[in-house]
Amino acid sequence: MSEKTVAIVIPAYNEELTICQVMREFHQVMPEAQIVVVNNNSSDRTDELARQTLAEGIPGRVIVERRQGKAAAVRRAFYDVEADVYVMVDADCTYPAKDLPDLLRPVLDDEADIVVGNRHAGGAYCKENKRMFHNWGNNLVLKLINRLFNGDLKDILSGYRVMNRRFVKNYPIMSRGFGIETEMSIHMLDKGFRVVEIPTHYKDRPEGSFSKLNTIRDGVMILRMIAEIFIYYRPTIFFSAAAVAMMLLGLAAGIVPVVEFYQTSYITHLPLAVLAVGCVLTALLCCFTGIVLEGQARGQRFAYEHLLLRHERS
């Protein structure tokens, strides 16, 4: 399809039931690509089976990453693997290799920096995914990110992505675990990368294969993620809302002492007066904090753009 080198990165944690099939299917679709399996502390035969599959004549290698979490596995691959185009796909047979040529085309033709496989286009994900809370949480984060970053994404949590070298080598992965998809989506929107979404098929894990997701743990992670999005990317909104809340609380607490002092020239409700003053001061502090952090966020975006310019010239 192209003279550009392609690396297919497959982070794997206890995927002995599916890893061989995933490797063979992607090799069959794109035999010239190197298959890179990142064994992330698997306690089953994932590592052994992956190496045996590579020995069948499939180009690639197995990387061992001891730091637990999908983000750590992908980070290791992005650091160690050299290629022109990178494909990230899960090792659980949920994403079909037959869709890869369609996802590759915009990146190979330099029409996009990153292509995201949209699982929702045909309704396959909602049909296959039986975890209703996850669907609700995913939609909440999706709408929030699109609103804050003026995006029009349909699937921010897809694990099937194609990226060019420029994006990969200038993407500092800071998240842990499965938060990498959301972080990557925010990064590409916030930094102005060219993004294309292409419909892809999706199927649930085969029988006997178990998901690493947990409803309670991932629900807490979603709430934490929402807070971090506001604090790190839109601090003015977060701290302005906090300032308004504290100011209203301060006004509510200060009504009684103020009225009392106006009528009697004395204040007997001293705790309310102290609370009111504290809330107003906290509101002012939140305002100044939001202004300072917004300036820092703008400075970081400027520095990143400068970094990209230097990367293009090197």
Coordinates of C-alpha atoms in Angstrom, one line a residue:
M1 CA 0.0 0.0 0.0
S2 CA 2.9 2.4 0.8
E3 CA 6.6 2.5 1.2
K4 CA 6.1 3.9 4.7
T5 CA 7.0 1.5 7.5
V6 CA 4.1 0.4 9.7
A7 CA 4.2 -0.9 13.3
I8 CA 1.2 -2.6 14.8
V9 CA 1.4 -2.2 18.6
I10 CA -0.6 -4.8 20.6
P11 CA -0.5 -4.2 24.4
A12 CA -1.4 -7.5 26.1
Y13 CA -2.1 -8.6 29.6
N14 CA -3.2 -12.2 30.1
E15 CA -4.5 -12.6 26.6
E16 CA -3.4 -16.2 25.8
L17 CA -6.8 -17.1 24.3
T18 CA -6.7 -14.4 21.6
I19 CA -3.1 -13.1 21.1
C20 CA -2.2 -15.5 18.4
Q21 CA -5.3 -15.0 16.4
V22 CA -4.9 -11.2 16.6
M23 CA -1.3 -11.4 15.4
R24 CA -2.1 -13.7 12.5
E25 CA -5.1 -11.7 11.3
F26 CA -3.2 -8.4 11.2
H27 CA -0.2 -10.1 9.6
Q28 CA -2.4 -11.5 6.9
V29 CA -3.9 -8.1 6.2
M30 CA -0.6 -6.3 6.2
P31 CA 2.3 -8.8 5.9
E32 CA 5.0 -6.1 5.6
A33 CA 4.1 -4.5 9.0
Q34 CA 6.0 -5.3 12.1
I35 CA 3.9 -6.8 14.9
V36 CA 5.0 -5.5 18.3
V37 CA 3.4 -7.3 21.3
V38 CA 3.9 -5.5 24.6
N39 CA 3.6 -8.1 27.3
N40 CA 2.5 -6.2 30.4
N41 CA 3.2 -8.6 33.3
S42 CA 1.0 -11.4 32.0
S43 CA 0.8 -14.4 34.3
D44 CA -0.5 -16.8 31.6
R45 CA 1.2 -18.0 28.3
T46 CA 0.7 -14.7 26.5
D47 CA 4.5 -14.1 26.2
E48 CA 5.3 -17.6 25.1
L49 CA 2.5 -17.9 22.5
A50 CA 3.3 -14.4 21.1
R51 CA 7.0 -15.5 20.5
Q52 CA 5.9 -18.8 19.0
T53 CA 3.6 -16.9 16.6
L54 CA 6.4 -14.6 15.6
A55 CA 8.6 -17.6 14.9
E56 CA 6.1 -18.6 12.1
G57 CA 7.7 -15.9 10.0
I58 CA 5.8 -12.8 11.2
P59 CA 8.1 -9.7 11.4
G60 CA 8.2 -8.1 14.8
R61 CA 9.1 -8.7 18.4
V62 CA 7.8 -9.0 21.9
I63 CA 8.6 -6.2 24.4
V64 CA 8.3 -6.8 28.1
E65 CA 7.0 -3.9 30.2
R66 CA 7.0 -4.4 33.9
R67 CA 5.1 -1.3 34.8
Q68 CA 1.5 -2.3 35.0
G69 CA -1.2 -0.7 32.9
K70 CA -2.1 -0.2 29.3
A71 CA -0.7 3.3 29.2
A72 CA 2.7 2.1 30.4
A73 CA 2.7 -0.6 27.7
V74 CA 1.9 1.8 24.9
R75 CA 4.4 4.3 26.2
R76 CA 7.2 1.7 26.1
A77 CA 6.3 0.8 22.5
F78 CA 6.1 4.4 21.4
Y79 CA 9.6 5.0 22.9
D80 CA 11.2 1.9 21.6
V81 CA 9.7 1.2 18.2
E82 CA 10.7 3.2 15.1
A83 CA 8.2 3.5 12.3
D84 CA 6.5 6.0 10.0
V85 CA 3.0 4.9 11.0
Y86 CA 1.8 3.3 14.3
V87 CA -1.3 1.2 14.8
M88 CA -2.6 0.7 18.3
V89 CA -5.1 -2.2 18.7
D90 CA -6.2 -4.4 21.6
A91 CA -5.2 -8.0 22.0
D92 CA -8.7 -9.3 22.7
C93 CA -10.1 -9.9 19.2
T94 CA -12.6 -7.1 19.5
Y95 CA -11.3 -5.1 16.6
P96 CA -11.2 -6.8 13.1
A97 CA -8.0 -6.6 11.1
K98 CA -10.0 -6.3 7.9
D99 CA -10.7 -2.6 8.7
L100 CA -7.0 -1.7 8.9
P101 CA -6.6 -0.6 5.2
D102 CA -9.4 1.9 5.6
L103 CA -8.0 3.3 8.8
L104 CA -4.5 3.5 7.4
R105 CA -5.3 5.3 4.2
P106 CA -5.8 8.9 5.6
V107 CA -2.5 8.7 7.5
L108 CA -0.6 7.2 4.6
D109 CA -2.0 9.9 2.3
D110 CA -1.1 12.6 4.8
E111 CA -4.7 13.7 5.2
A112 CA -4.7 13.0 9.0
D113 CA -2.3 12.8 11.9
I114 CA -4.5 10.3 13.7
V115 CA -7.4 8.1 12.7
V116 CA -9.8 6.7 15.3
G117 CA -11.8 3.6 14.6
N118 CA -15.4 4.6 15.4
R119 CA -17.2 1.6 17.0
H120 CA -20.5 3.4 17.3
A121 CA -21.1 4.1 13.6
G122 CA -23.0 0.9 13.0
G123 CA -24.3 0.4 16.5
A124 CA -22.1 -2.7 17.0
Y125 CA -20.6 -1.5 20.2
C126 CA -23.8 -0.8 22.0
K127 CA -25.1 -4.1 20.9
E128 CA -22.1 -6.1 22.0
N129 CA -21.2 -4.2 25.1
K130 CA -23.3 -5.4 28.0
R131 CA -22.1 -2.9 30.6
M132 CA -24.7 -0.1 30.6
F133 CA -22.9 2.0 33.2
H134 CA -19.9 2.1 31.0
N135 CA -22.0 3.3 28.1
W136 CA -23.4 6.1 30.2
G137 CA -20.0 7.1 31.5
N138 CA -18.5 7.1 28.1
N139 CA -21.2 9.3 26.7
L140 CA -20.8 11.7 29.6
V141 CA -17.1 12.1 29.0
L142 CA -17.6 12.3 25.2
K143 CA -20.1 15.2 25.4
L144 CA -17.9 17.0 27.9
I145 CA -14.7 16.8 25.8
N146 CA -16.5 17.8 22.6
R147 CA -18.0 20.8 24.4
L148 CA -14.8 22.0 26.0
F149 CA -12.5 21.4 23.0
N150 CA -14.9 22.2 20.2
G151 CA -14.7 18.7 18.9
D152 CA -17.1 16.5 17.0
L153 CA -15.8 13.1 18.0
K154 CA -18.1 10.1 18.1
D155 CA -15.8 7.6 19.9
I156 CA -13.1 8.9 22.3
L157 CA -12.5 5.5 24.0
S158 CA -11.8 3.4 20.9
G159 CA -8.7 1.2 21.3
Y160 CA -8.2 1.0 17.5
R161 CA -6.1 3.9 16.3
V162 CA -3.6 4.7 13.5
M163 CA -1.1 7.5 14.1
N164 CA 1.7 9.1 12.2
R165 CA 5.2 9.5 13.6
R166 CA 4.8 13.2 14.2
F167 CA 2.0 12.5 16.6
V168 CA 3.5 9.5 18.4
K169 CA 7.0 11.0 19.0
N170 CA 5.5 14.3 20.3
Y171 CA 2.9 12.7 22.6
P172 CA 3.9 12.6 26.2
I173 CA 1.8 9.8 27.8
M174 CA 0.9 10.8 31.3
S175 CA -2.1 8.7 32.1
R176 CA -2.2 5.3 33.7
G177 CA -4.1 2.2 32.7
F178 CA -7.1 2.5 30.4
G179 CA -7.2 6.3 30.6
I180 CA -4.8 6.5 27.7
E181 CA -7.6 6.6 25.1
T182 CA -9.3 9.6 26.7
E183 CA -5.9 11.4 27.3
M184 CA -5.0 10.8 23.7
S185 CA -8.3 12.2 22.5
I186 CA -7.9 15.3 24.6
H187 CA -4.3 15.8 23.5
M188 CA -5.1 15.6 19.8
L189 CA -8.0 18.1 20.1
D190 CA -6.2 20.5 22.4
K191 CA -3.0 20.5 20.3
G192 CA -4.8 20.9 17.0
F193 CA -3.8 17.6 15.3
R194 CA -5.7 16.5 12.2
V195 CA -8.2 13.8 13.3
V196 CA -10.4 11.5 11.2
E197 CA -12.9 9.0 12.5
I198 CA -13.6 6.0 10.4
P199 CA -16.4 3.4 11.1
T200 CA -15.0 0.1 12.3
H201 CA -16.6 -3.2 13.3
Y202 CA -16.6 -4.4 16.8
K203 CA -17.4 -7.7 18.6
D204 CA -17.4 -8.7 22.2
R205 CA -14.6 -10.8 23.6
P206 CA -14.7 -14.5 22.8
E207 CA -16.1 -16.9 25.4
G208 CA -13.5 -17.6 28.1
S209 CA -11.8 -14.2 27.7
F210 CA -12.4 -11.7 30.5
S211 CA -12.3 -7.9 30.4
K212 CA -9.9 -6.0 32.7
L213 CA -12.5 -3.3 33.2
N214 CA -14.3 -2.8 36.6
T215 CA -17.5 -0.8 36.9
I216 CA -16.8 0.7 40.3
R217 CA -13.1 1.4 39.7
D218 CA -13.7 2.8 36.3
G219 CA -16.6 4.9 37.5
V220 CA -14.3 6.5 40.0
M221 CA -11.7 7.0 37.3
I222 CA -14.3 8.7 35.1
L223 CA -15.2 11.2 37.8
R224 CA -11.5 11.9 38.5
M225 CA -10.9 12.3 34.8
I226 CA -13.6 14.9 34.5
A227 CA -12.1 16.9 37.3
E228 CA -8.6 16.7 35.8
I229 CA -9.9 17.8 32.4
F230 CA -11.2 21.0 34.0
I231 CA -8.2 21.6 36.2
Y232 CA -5.4 20.9 33.7
Y233 CA -7.1 22.1 30.4
R234 CA -9.8 24.5 31.3
P235 CA -8.8 25.9 34.8
T236 CA -10.7 29.2 34.3
I237 CA -14.0 27.3 34.1
F238 CA -13.2 25.1 37.1
F239 CA -12.0 27.8 39.4
S240 CA -14.6 30.3 38.3
A241 CA -17.3 27.8 39.2
A242 CA -15.6 27.2 42.6
A243 CA -15.3 30.9 43.2
V244 CA -19.0 31.5 42.5
A245 CA -20.0 28.6 44.8
M246 CA -17.8 29.9 47.6
M247 CA -19.0 33.5 47.1
L248 CA -22.6 32.4 47.3
L249 CA -21.9 30.4 50.4
G250 CA -20.1 33.4 51.9
L251 CA -23.0 35.7 51.2
A252 CA -25.5 33.2 52.7
A253 CA -23.4 32.9 55.8
G254 CA -22.9 36.6 56.1
I255 CA -26.5 37.8 55.9
V256 CA -27.3 37.2 59.6
P257 CA -24.1 38.9 61.0
V258 CA -24.5 41.9 58.6
V259 CA -28.2 42.4 59.4
E260 CA -27.4 41.9 63.1
F261 CA -24.6 44.5 63.1
Y262 CA -26.8 47.0 61.2
Q263 CA -29.5 46.7 63.7
T264 CA -27.6 46.4 67.0
S265 CA -24.0 47.4 66.2
Y266 CA -23.0 44.1 67.7
I267 CA -22.2 40.6 66.2
T268 CA -23.2 37.6 68.4
H269 CA -23.1 35.1 65.5
L270 CA -19.3 35.2 65.3
P271 CA -18.8 31.8 63.7
L272 CA -21.1 32.8 60.8
A273 CA -19.1 36.0 60.4
V274 CA -15.8 34.1 60.3
L275 CA -17.2 31.5 57.9
A276 CA -18.5 34.3 55.6
V277 CA -15.1 36.1 55.5
G278 CA -13.3 32.8 54.9
C279 CA -15.6 31.9 52.0
V280 CA -15.2 35.3 50.3
L281 CA -11.4 35.1 50.7
T282 CA -11.4 31.6 49.2
A283 CA -13.5 32.8 46.3
L284 CA -11.0 35.5 45.6
L285 CA -8.2 33.0 45.8
C286 CA -10.0 30.7 43.3
C287 CA -10.3 33.6 40.9
F288 CA -6.6 34.4 41.0
T289 CA -5.7 30.7 40.8
G290 CA -7.8 30.2 37.7
I291 CA -6.2 33.2 36.0
V292 CA -2.6 32.0 36.8
L293 CA -3.3 28.5 35.6
E294 CA -5.0 29.6 32.5
G295 CA -1.9 31.6 31.6
Q296 CA 0.3 28.6 32.3
A297 CA -1.9 26.4 30.1
R298 CA -1.7 28.9 27.2
G299 CA 2.1 29.0 27.7
Q300 CA 2.3 25.2 27.5
R301 CA 0.3 25.1 24.3
F302 CA 2.6 27.8 22.8
A303 CA 5.7 25.8 23.8
Y304 CA 4.2 22.6 22.3
E305 CA 3.6 24.3 19.0
H306 CA 7.2 25.5 19.0
L307 CA 8.3 22.0 19.7
L308 CA 6.4 20.7 16.7
L309 CA 7.9 23.3 14.5
R310 CA 11.4 22.2 15.6
H311 CA 10.4 18.6 15.0
E312 CA 9.3 19.4 11.4
R313 CA 12.6 21.1 10.6
S314 CA 14.8 18.4 12.1

